[in-house]
Coordinates of C-alpha atoms in Angstrom, one line a residue:
Chain A
M22 CA 15.9 51.8 -128.1
G23 CA 19.0 52.7 -130.0
F24 CA 18.7 56.4 -129.6
L25 CA 20.8 56.3 -126.5
F26 CA 23.9 55.6 -128.6
E27 CA 23.3 58.4 -131.1
D28 CA 24.8 61.9 -131.0
D29 CA 26.1 62.6 -127.5
N30 CA 23.0 61.2 -125.8
F31 CA 25.0 58.7 -123.9
A32 CA 27.2 61.3 -122.3
L33 CA 24.0 63.1 -121.1
F34 CA 22.6 59.9 -119.7
R35 CA 25.9 58.9 -118.0
D36 CA 26.2 62.3 -116.4
G37 CA 22.6 62.1 -115.1
F38 CA 23.3 58.6 -113.8
L39 CA 26.4 59.7 -111.9
Q40 CA 24.7 62.7 -110.5
T41 CA 21.9 60.5 -109.2
I42 CA 24.5 58.3 -107.5
E43 CA 26.3 61.3 -106.0
L44 CA 23.1 62.8 -104.8
S45 CA 21.9 59.5 -103.3
A46 CA 25.3 58.8 -101.6
L47 CA 25.6 62.2 -100.0
S48 CA 21.9 62.2 -98.8
A49 CA 22.4 58.7 -97.4
L50 CA 25.4 59.8 -95.5
L51 CA 23.5 62.9 -94.1
A52 CA 20.4 60.7 -93.3
L53 CA 22.5 58.2 -91.5
L54 CA 24.3 60.8 -89.3
L55 CA 21.3 62.9 -88.6
G56 CA 19.1 59.8 -88.1
T57 CA 21.4 58.3 -85.6
L58 CA 21.6 61.6 -83.7
L59 CA 17.8 61.9 -83.7
A60 CA 17.5 58.2 -82.5
A61 CA 19.9 59.0 -79.7
F62 CA 17.7 61.9 -78.7
R63 CA 14.6 59.7 -78.9
V64 CA 16.0 57.1 -76.5
S65 CA 17.8 59.5 -74.2
P66 CA 16.8 59.8 -70.5
V67 CA 16.3 63.6 -70.9
P68 CA 12.6 64.3 -71.6
V69 CA 13.4 67.6 -73.5
L70 CA 15.6 65.8 -76.0
R71 CA 13.0 63.0 -76.4
A72 CA 10.3 65.5 -77.1
F73 CA 12.5 67.4 -79.6
G74 CA 13.2 64.1 -81.4
T75 CA 9.6 63.1 -81.5
V76 CA 8.4 66.5 -82.8
W77 CA 11.1 66.5 -85.5
V78 CA 10.4 63.0 -86.7
T79 CA 6.6 63.6 -86.7
L80 CA 7.0 66.8 -88.8
F81 CA 9.4 65.4 -91.3
R82 CA 7.7 62.0 -91.8
N83 CA 4.3 63.6 -92.5
T84 CA 5.6 66.3 -94.9
P85 CA 5.5 65.3 -98.6
L86 CA 9.1 65.2 -100.0
T87 CA 8.0 67.5 -102.9
L88 CA 6.9 70.1 -100.4
L89 CA 10.3 69.8 -98.6
F90 CA 12.2 70.3 -101.8
F91 CA 9.9 73.3 -102.6
A92 CA 10.6 74.8 -99.2
V93 CA 14.4 74.3 -99.4
T94 CA 14.8 75.4 -103.0
F95 CA 12.5 78.4 -102.9
G96 CA 12.4 79.2 -99.2
L97 CA 16.1 79.2 -98.1
P98 CA 17.2 81.7 -100.8
R99 CA 14.7 84.2 -99.2
L100 CA 16.6 83.8 -96.0
G101 CA 19.9 84.7 -97.6
V102 CA 21.1 81.1 -97.9
H103 CA 22.5 80.6 -101.4
L104 CA 23.9 77.1 -102.1
S105 CA 24.1 75.0 -105.2
H106 CA 21.0 73.0 -106.3
L107 CA 22.7 69.8 -105.4
T108 CA 23.4 70.9 -101.8
F109 CA 19.7 72.0 -101.5
A110 CA 18.6 68.6 -102.8
V111 CA 21.0 66.8 -100.3
V112 CA 19.6 68.8 -97.4
A113 CA 15.9 68.1 -98.4
L114 CA 16.4 64.4 -99.2
G115 CA 18.8 63.7 -96.3
G116 CA 16.6 65.5 -93.8
Y117 CA 13.5 63.6 -95.0
T118 CA 15.2 60.2 -94.9
A119 CA 16.9 60.9 -91.6
S120 CA 13.5 60.8 -89.8
F121 CA 12.9 57.3 -91.3
V122 CA 16.4 56.2 -90.3
C123 CA 15.7 57.4 -86.8
E124 CA 12.5 55.4 -86.5
V125 CA 14.3 52.3 -87.8
I126 CA 17.2 52.6 -85.3
R127 CA 15.0 53.4 -82.4
S128 CA 12.7 50.4 -83.0
G129 CA 15.8 48.3 -83.5
I130 CA 17.1 49.3 -80.0
N131 CA 13.7 48.7 -78.5
T132 CA 13.5 45.1 -79.9
V133 CA 16.6 44.1 -77.8
P134 CA 15.0 42.2 -74.8
L135 CA 15.3 44.1 -71.5
G136 CA 16.8 41.0 -69.9
Q137 CA 19.9 41.3 -72.1
A138 CA 20.9 44.7 -70.7
E139 CA 19.9 43.7 -67.2
A140 CA 22.1 40.6 -67.4
A141 CA 25.0 42.7 -68.8
R142 CA 24.6 45.2 -65.9
S143 CA 24.4 42.5 -63.3
L144 CA 27.7 41.1 -64.6
G145 CA 29.1 44.5 -63.7
M146 CA 29.4 45.9 -67.3
S147 CA 29.5 49.7 -67.6
F148 CA 27.1 51.7 -69.7
G149 CA 29.6 51.8 -72.6
Q150 CA 30.3 48.1 -72.5
T151 CA 26.6 47.3 -72.3
L152 CA 25.9 49.5 -75.3
T153 CA 28.8 48.3 -77.5
L154 CA 29.1 44.6 -76.6
V155 CA 25.4 43.7 -75.9
V156 CA 22.8 46.1 -77.1
L157 CA 24.2 47.5 -80.4
P158 CA 25.4 44.2 -82.0
Q159 CA 21.9 42.8 -81.5
A160 CA 20.1 45.9 -82.6
T161 CA 22.3 46.2 -85.7
R162 CA 21.1 42.8 -87.0
T163 CA 17.4 43.6 -86.6
V164 CA 17.9 47.1 -88.0
L165 CA 19.6 46.0 -91.3
A166 CA 16.4 44.6 -93.1
P167 CA 14.2 47.7 -92.5
L168 CA 17.2 50.0 -93.1
S169 CA 17.8 48.4 -96.5
S170 CA 14.2 49.3 -97.6
V171 CA 14.8 52.9 -96.5
F172 CA 18.0 53.1 -98.5
I173 CA 16.5 51.4 -101.5
A174 CA 13.7 54.0 -101.4
L175 CA 16.3 56.8 -101.3
P176 CA 17.6 56.7 -104.9
R177 CA 14.0 56.4 -106.1
N178 CA 13.0 59.5 -104.1
S179 CA 16.1 61.3 -105.5
A180 CA 14.2 61.5 -108.8
I181 CA 12.2 64.4 -107.4
A182 CA 15.4 66.5 -107.2
G183 CA 15.4 66.4 -111.0
A184 CA 12.3 68.6 -111.0
F185 CA 14.2 71.1 -108.8
S186 CA 17.1 71.8 -111.2
V187 CA 19.5 69.0 -110.3
G188 CA 20.8 67.3 -113.5
E189 CA 20.1 63.7 -112.6
I190 CA 18.3 60.9 -114.4
F191 CA 14.8 62.4 -114.2
S192 CA 16.0 65.6 -115.8
T193 CA 17.7 63.5 -118.4
Q194 CA 14.4 61.9 -119.1
Q195 CA 12.8 65.4 -119.5
A196 CA 15.6 66.4 -121.9
F197 CA 15.2 63.4 -124.1
S198 CA 11.4 63.9 -124.1
E199 CA 11.9 67.4 -125.3
K200 CA 14.2 66.2 -128.1
G201 CA 11.3 64.1 -129.3
Y202 CA 12.5 60.5 -128.8
S203 CA 9.9 57.8 -128.1
I204 CA 8.7 58.0 -124.5
F205 CA 8.8 54.2 -124.3
A206 CA 12.4 53.9 -125.3
I207 CA 13.4 56.6 -122.8
F208 CA 11.4 55.0 -120.1
F209 CA 13.1 51.6 -120.8
W210 CA 16.6 53.0 -120.3
V211 CA 15.7 55.1 -117.3
A212 CA 14.0 52.0 -115.8
C213 CA 17.1 50.0 -116.4
A214 CA 19.2 52.6 -114.6
Y215 CA 17.0 52.7 -111.5
L216 CA 16.7 48.9 -111.4
L217 CA 20.5 48.7 -111.5
I218 CA 20.9 51.1 -108.6
S219 CA 18.3 49.5 -106.4
A220 CA 19.6 46.0 -107.2
T221 CA 23.1 47.2 -106.2
V222 CA 21.9 48.6 -102.9
A223 CA 19.8 45.5 -102.2
S224 CA 22.8 43.1 -102.8
L225 CA 25.0 45.4 -100.6
F226 CA 22.6 45.0 -97.7
R227 CA 22.2 41.2 -98.3
F228 CA 26.0 41.0 -98.1
L229 CA 26.1 42.9 -94.8
E230 CA 23.3 40.7 -93.4
S231 CA 25.2 37.5 -94.3
R232 CA 28.4 38.9 -92.8
L233 CA 26.6 39.8 -89.5
A234 CA 24.4 36.8 -89.3
V235 CA 24.9 34.5 -86.3
A236 CA 23.3 31.1 -85.5
R237 CA 20.6 31.6 -82.9
Chain B
M26 CA 7.5 54.3 -61.0
S27 CA 4.7 52.2 -62.7
P28 CA 5.7 49.3 -64.8
F29 CA 4.3 51.1 -67.9
N30 CA 6.9 53.9 -67.7
R31 CA 9.7 51.3 -67.8
T32 CA 9.2 50.3 -71.3
A33 CA 8.1 53.7 -72.4
T34 CA 11.5 55.2 -71.5
A35 CA 13.5 52.6 -73.5
S36 CA 15.3 51.5 -70.4
V37 CA 17.2 48.7 -72.2
L38 CA 20.0 51.3 -72.3
Y39 CA 20.2 52.5 -68.7
D40 CA 19.0 51.6 -65.2
A41 CA 16.3 53.4 -63.3
P42 CA 18.1 56.6 -62.2
G43 CA 19.1 57.1 -58.7
P44 CA 19.2 60.6 -57.0
R45 CA 22.6 61.6 -58.5
A46 CA 21.6 60.5 -62.0
R47 CA 18.3 62.3 -61.7
A48 CA 20.1 65.5 -60.7
R49 CA 22.4 65.0 -63.7
Y50 CA 19.4 64.4 -66.0
R51 CA 17.9 67.6 -64.7
V52 CA 21.1 69.6 -65.6
F53 CA 21.1 68.0 -69.1
G54 CA 17.4 68.8 -69.3
V55 CA 17.9 72.5 -68.6
L56 CA 20.9 72.6 -71.0
S57 CA 19.0 71.0 -73.8
L58 CA 16.0 73.2 -73.1
I59 CA 18.2 76.2 -73.5
G60 CA 19.6 74.7 -76.7
V61 CA 16.2 73.9 -78.2
A62 CA 14.9 77.4 -77.2
G63 CA 18.0 78.9 -78.8
L64 CA 17.4 77.0 -82.0
L65 CA 13.8 78.1 -82.2
W66 CA 14.7 81.7 -81.4
F67 CA 17.4 81.5 -84.2
V68 CA 14.8 80.3 -86.7
Y69 CA 12.3 83.0 -85.6
A70 CA 15.0 85.7 -85.6
T71 CA 16.2 84.7 -89.1
L72 CA 12.7 84.7 -90.5
D73 CA 12.0 88.1 -88.8
D74 CA 15.3 89.6 -89.9
K75 CA 14.6 88.8 -93.5
G76 CA 11.1 90.4 -93.2
Q77 CA 9.1 87.1 -93.5
F78 CA 6.7 88.3 -90.8
N79 CA 6.0 91.5 -92.7
P80 CA 2.2 91.7 -92.7
A81 CA 2.3 92.8 -96.4
L82 CA 3.8 89.5 -97.3
W83 CA 0.9 87.6 -95.7
D84 CA -1.8 89.9 -97.3
V85 CA -2.5 87.5 -100.1
F86 CA -4.2 85.1 -97.7
Q87 CA -6.9 87.7 -97.0
Y88 CA -8.3 87.6 -100.5
N89 CA -11.3 85.4 -100.9
T90 CA -10.1 84.3 -104.3
V91 CA -6.8 83.1 -102.8
Q92 CA -8.6 81.2 -100.0
Q93 CA -10.9 79.7 -102.6
R94 CA -7.9 78.5 -104.6
I95 CA -6.3 76.9 -101.6
V96 CA -9.6 75.1 -100.9
D97 CA -9.9 74.0 -104.5
G98 CA -6.3 72.8 -104.4
L99 CA -7.0 70.8 -101.3
L100 CA -10.1 69.3 -102.9
A101 CA -8.0 68.3 -106.0
T102 CA -5.4 66.7 -103.7
L103 CA -8.1 64.8 -101.9
E104 CA -9.8 63.7 -105.2
A105 CA -6.6 62.3 -106.5
F106 CA -5.9 60.6 -103.2
G107 CA -9.4 59.1 -103.0
L108 CA -9.3 57.7 -106.5
A109 CA -5.7 56.4 -106.0
A110 CA -6.6 54.9 -102.7
A111 CA -9.6 53.0 -104.0
F112 CA -7.9 51.8 -107.2
S113 CA -4.6 50.8 -105.4
L114 CA -6.5 48.8 -102.8
T115 CA -8.4 47.0 -105.6
L116 CA -5.3 46.4 -107.7
G117 CA -3.4 45.3 -104.6
A118 CA -6.1 42.7 -103.8
L119 CA -6.0 41.4 -107.4
L120 CA -2.2 41.2 -107.6
A121 CA -2.0 39.5 -104.2
A122 CA -4.6 37.0 -105.4
G123 CA -2.5 36.4 -108.5
Q124 CA 0.7 36.0 -106.4
L125 CA -1.0 33.4 -104.2
S126 CA -2.5 31.6 -107.3
D127 CA -1.8 27.9 -107.8
H128 CA -1.0 28.5 -111.5
K129 CA 2.6 29.1 -112.1
P130 CA 2.4 31.6 -115.0
V131 CA -0.2 33.7 -113.2
R132 CA 2.0 33.7 -110.1
W133 CA 5.1 34.7 -112.0
A134 CA 3.4 37.4 -114.0
C135 CA 1.9 39.0 -110.9
T136 CA 5.2 38.8 -109.0
A137 CA 7.1 40.4 -111.9
V138 CA 4.6 43.3 -112.1
V139 CA 4.7 43.8 -108.4
Q140 CA 8.5 43.8 -108.3
F141 CA 8.9 46.1 -111.3
F142 CA 6.5 48.8 -110.1
R143 CA 7.9 48.7 -106.6
A144 CA 11.4 49.3 -107.9
M145 CA 10.4 52.2 -110.2
P146 CA 10.6 55.8 -109.0
L147 CA 7.0 57.0 -108.8
L148 CA 7.9 60.3 -110.4
I149 CA 9.4 58.7 -113.5
L150 CA 6.3 56.5 -113.9
I151 CA 3.9 59.5 -113.5
V152 CA 5.8 61.7 -116.0
A153 CA 6.1 58.8 -118.5
L154 CA 2.3 58.3 -118.3
Y155 CA 1.8 62.0 -118.6
Y156 CA 3.8 62.3 -121.8
A157 CA 2.6 59.1 -123.3
F158 CA -1.1 59.1 -122.7
F159 CA -2.5 61.9 -120.5
A160 CA -0.8 65.1 -121.8
T161 CA -4.2 66.9 -121.5
D162 CA -5.4 65.4 -118.3
P163 CA -2.6 65.2 -115.7
M164 CA -4.9 64.0 -113.0
W165 CA -5.2 60.6 -114.5
A166 CA -1.5 60.3 -115.0
L167 CA -1.1 61.0 -111.3
V168 CA -3.9 58.6 -110.3
L169 CA -2.7 55.8 -112.5
G170 CA 0.9 56.2 -111.4
L171 CA 0.0 56.2 -107.8
T172 CA -2.3 53.2 -108.4
L173 CA 0.4 51.1 -110.0
Y174 CA 3.0 51.9 -107.4
N175 CA 0.9 51.7 -104.3
G176 CA -1.1 48.8 -105.6
S177 CA 2.1 46.8 -105.9
V178 CA 3.1 47.8 -102.3
Q179 CA -0.4 46.9 -101.1
A180 CA -0.2 43.6 -102.9
E181 CA 3.0 42.7 -101.0
I182 CA 1.3 43.8 -97.7
I183 CA -1.7 41.7 -98.3
R184 CA 0.3 38.7 -99.5
S185 CA 2.6 38.7 -96.5
G186 CA -0.5 39.1 -94.3
V187 CA -2.2 36.0 -95.8
N188 CA 1.1 34.0 -95.5
A189 CA 1.3 35.1 -91.8
V190 CA -2.0 33.5 -90.9
P191 CA -1.2 30.4 -88.9
R192 CA -1.0 27.4 -91.3
G193 CA -3.5 25.4 -89.2
Q194 CA -6.3 27.8 -90.2
G195 CA -6.1 27.0 -93.9
E196 CA -5.5 23.3 -93.3
A197 CA -8.5 23.0 -91.0
A198 CA -10.6 24.7 -93.6
Y199 CA -9.4 22.3 -96.3
A200 CA -10.1 19.4 -93.9
L201 CA -13.7 20.6 -93.6
G202 CA -14.0 20.2 -97.4
M203 CA -13.8 23.9 -98.4
R204 CA -12.6 24.9 -101.8
K205 CA -9.6 27.2 -102.3
T206 CA -11.8 30.2 -103.0
Q207 CA -13.8 29.6 -99.9
V208 CA -10.7 29.1 -97.8
M209 CA -9.3 32.4 -99.1
A210 CA -12.4 34.4 -98.9
S211 CA -13.9 33.3 -95.6
I212 CA -10.8 32.1 -93.6
L213 CA -7.5 33.6 -94.7
V214 CA -8.3 37.1 -96.1
P215 CA -10.4 38.3 -93.2
Q216 CA -7.7 37.4 -90.7
A217 CA -5.0 38.8 -92.9
V218 CA -6.8 42.1 -93.5
R219 CA -7.3 42.5 -89.7
S220 CA -3.6 42.1 -88.9
M221 CA -2.4 44.1 -91.9
L222 CA -4.8 47.1 -91.7
P223 CA -2.3 49.3 -89.9
S224 CA 0.3 48.8 -92.5
M225 CA -2.2 49.3 -95.3
I226 CA -3.3 52.6 -93.8
S227 CA 0.4 53.7 -93.4
Q228 CA 0.8 53.0 -97.1
L229 CA -2.3 55.2 -97.7
V230 CA -0.4 58.0 -95.8
V231 CA 2.4 57.5 -98.3
T232 CA -0.2 57.7 -101.2
L233 CA -1.5 61.0 -99.8
K234 CA 2.0 62.5 -99.5
D235 CA 2.8 61.4 -103.0
T236 CA -0.2 63.2 -104.5
S237 CA 2.1 66.3 -104.2
L238 CA 4.1 64.9 -107.2
G239 CA 1.2 66.2 -109.3
F240 CA 2.9 69.5 -108.8
I241 CA 5.5 68.5 -111.3
I242 CA 3.1 67.5 -114.1
T243 CA 1.0 70.7 -113.5
Y244 CA -1.9 69.0 -111.9
H245 CA -3.7 71.8 -109.9
E246 CA -3.3 70.2 -106.4
L247 CA -2.4 72.0 -103.2
L248 CA 1.3 72.4 -103.7
F249 CA 0.8 73.6 -107.3
V250 CA -1.7 76.2 -106.1
G251 CA 0.8 77.2 -103.4
K252 CA 3.5 77.8 -105.9
A253 CA 1.1 79.7 -108.2
I254 CA 0.2 82.0 -105.2
A255 CA 3.8 82.4 -104.2
S256 CA 5.1 83.3 -107.6
Q257 CA 2.5 86.0 -108.3
P258 CA 4.4 89.2 -108.9
T259 CA 1.6 91.5 -107.7
N260 CA 2.9 92.0 -104.2
S261 CA 5.3 94.8 -103.4
A262 CA 6.7 93.0 -100.3
G263 CA 8.3 90.3 -102.4
F264 CA 7.3 86.7 -103.2
P265 CA 5.5 85.0 -100.3
Y266 CA 7.3 81.6 -100.7
I267 CA 7.9 81.0 -97.0
P268 CA 4.3 82.1 -95.9
V269 CA 2.9 79.7 -98.4
V270 CA 5.1 76.8 -97.1
L271 CA 4.0 77.8 -93.5
V272 CA 0.3 77.6 -94.6
I273 CA 0.4 74.5 -96.8
G274 CA 2.9 72.4 -94.8
P275 CA 0.6 72.2 -91.7
I276 CA -2.4 71.2 -94.0
Y277 CA -0.5 68.2 -95.3
I278 CA 0.8 67.3 -91.8
A279 CA -2.7 67.5 -90.3
L280 CA -4.1 65.2 -93.1
C281 CA -1.4 62.6 -92.6
L282 CA -1.7 62.7 -88.8
L283 CA -5.5 62.2 -89.1
L284 CA -4.9 59.0 -91.2
T285 CA -2.2 57.8 -88.8
A286 CA -4.6 58.4 -85.9
L287 CA -7.2 56.3 -87.8
A288 CA -4.7 53.5 -88.2
R289 CA -3.9 53.6 -84.4
W290 CA -7.5 53.5 -83.5
I291 CA -8.2 50.5 -85.8
E292 CA -5.2 48.7 -84.4
A293 CA -6.3 49.3 -80.8
R294 CA -9.9 48.2 -81.7
G295 CA -8.6 45.1 -83.4
R296 CA -6.4 44.2 -80.4
R297 CA -9.4 44.7 -78.0
G298 CA -11.5 42.4 -80.1
A299 CA -8.8 39.7 -80.2
N300 CA -8.4 39.8 -76.4
R301 CA -12.2 39.5 -75.9
R302 CA -12.3 36.5 -78.1
T303 CA -9.4 34.7 -76.4
S304 CA -10.8 35.4 -73.0
T305 CA -14.2 33.9 -73.9
A306 CA -12.5 30.9 -75.5
A307 CA -10.4 30.2 -72.5

């Protein structure tokens, strides 16, 4: 267990930990933006946009994340796109998670009872008012719980980036294994790091939920 | 407009369109069609421009040995998936039974196991198993890792399904003098499995997708075979990474969609059965 505090192992571990957090935060941001855009497409009154959103989500949700990382890391350079490994990882992870975010948001909007919007419109509210005052506040509350499981899964999925040349916790695990430390000790510390991250994300979402909760 | 279309178009956001709104939607439709077509053309043009449709690059797929390797990789993927699916459903049932146990230590132990393996990145787990026990046989590291993670998720699904059965069902069974095992086996679990089958199958889709992690521990599954084909330096036209992705991606997507279709079919079948029963009861 103590190997972490020998030599400069702790610096290596800390760098990996910070890189995982950076990668997860950037991917979460991309996933949230892209996912919201796709959700807007999927509930729009224009059939072409709806079809585009549906096809996009179906493709990305059914592709293994490893294959996506593979396609981005090895495929894009063939097309003349040369970016850092971290950027490639953010594109793959963010694009993959965006399709899940889209589905969560879309189903959240669909759980708002039709009568709510009809009542708002019959009171003379405009589209913008209906959306921001009636539909979205209710949808946000239903969306938070499933969204939290999507964003708890994201840092876990980010481990795959380590196998594609991003220096995060998984590649730290590989480096320690090659140095010959006990696999159980390494696993213990890596497990602690991931448990810490997912506990933080979970408590963040619990905080949001309690802030937004209303008596019904 | 039929009442079915109303919900299908998510009309909580907007009214049924009048003539002017319909005209506006048509304009948006044409504009977005042009946008999507432009995007597709851009993707095609970029691929073509970089010579990715050069026939020489796709030549590898004409060799029988390469085709055989892809089939072997697919079979290896399906083998790992089959084993992991069977084991994870078994483990999930056991852990769920433990979580619902009347004995506190058993309940706590099972809950701790479930929570721990659900929070662990699957890749970390698989690689740790690979280094610790299965350095010569990566398939079992993959299968065991998938089993532990997905078994824990399945346990949570089964447990919440059992808890979601109306309380009167269990109480009625106890009132008839059934023992706990009988109540579980003949009253609660059959109803829970019926309502939870779609979620269990979508978790199996996740299991299938995650078999591609075997790529990282050199298990010879579909993606590993693909990488091996793509990085062969025999071809003068370059490395066929993109053709390989364009061949292997659809295989994975088709497999996942097949499983999803199965889940939908079972769900529709279950609903039909439930309706039939309520109509005869009424």
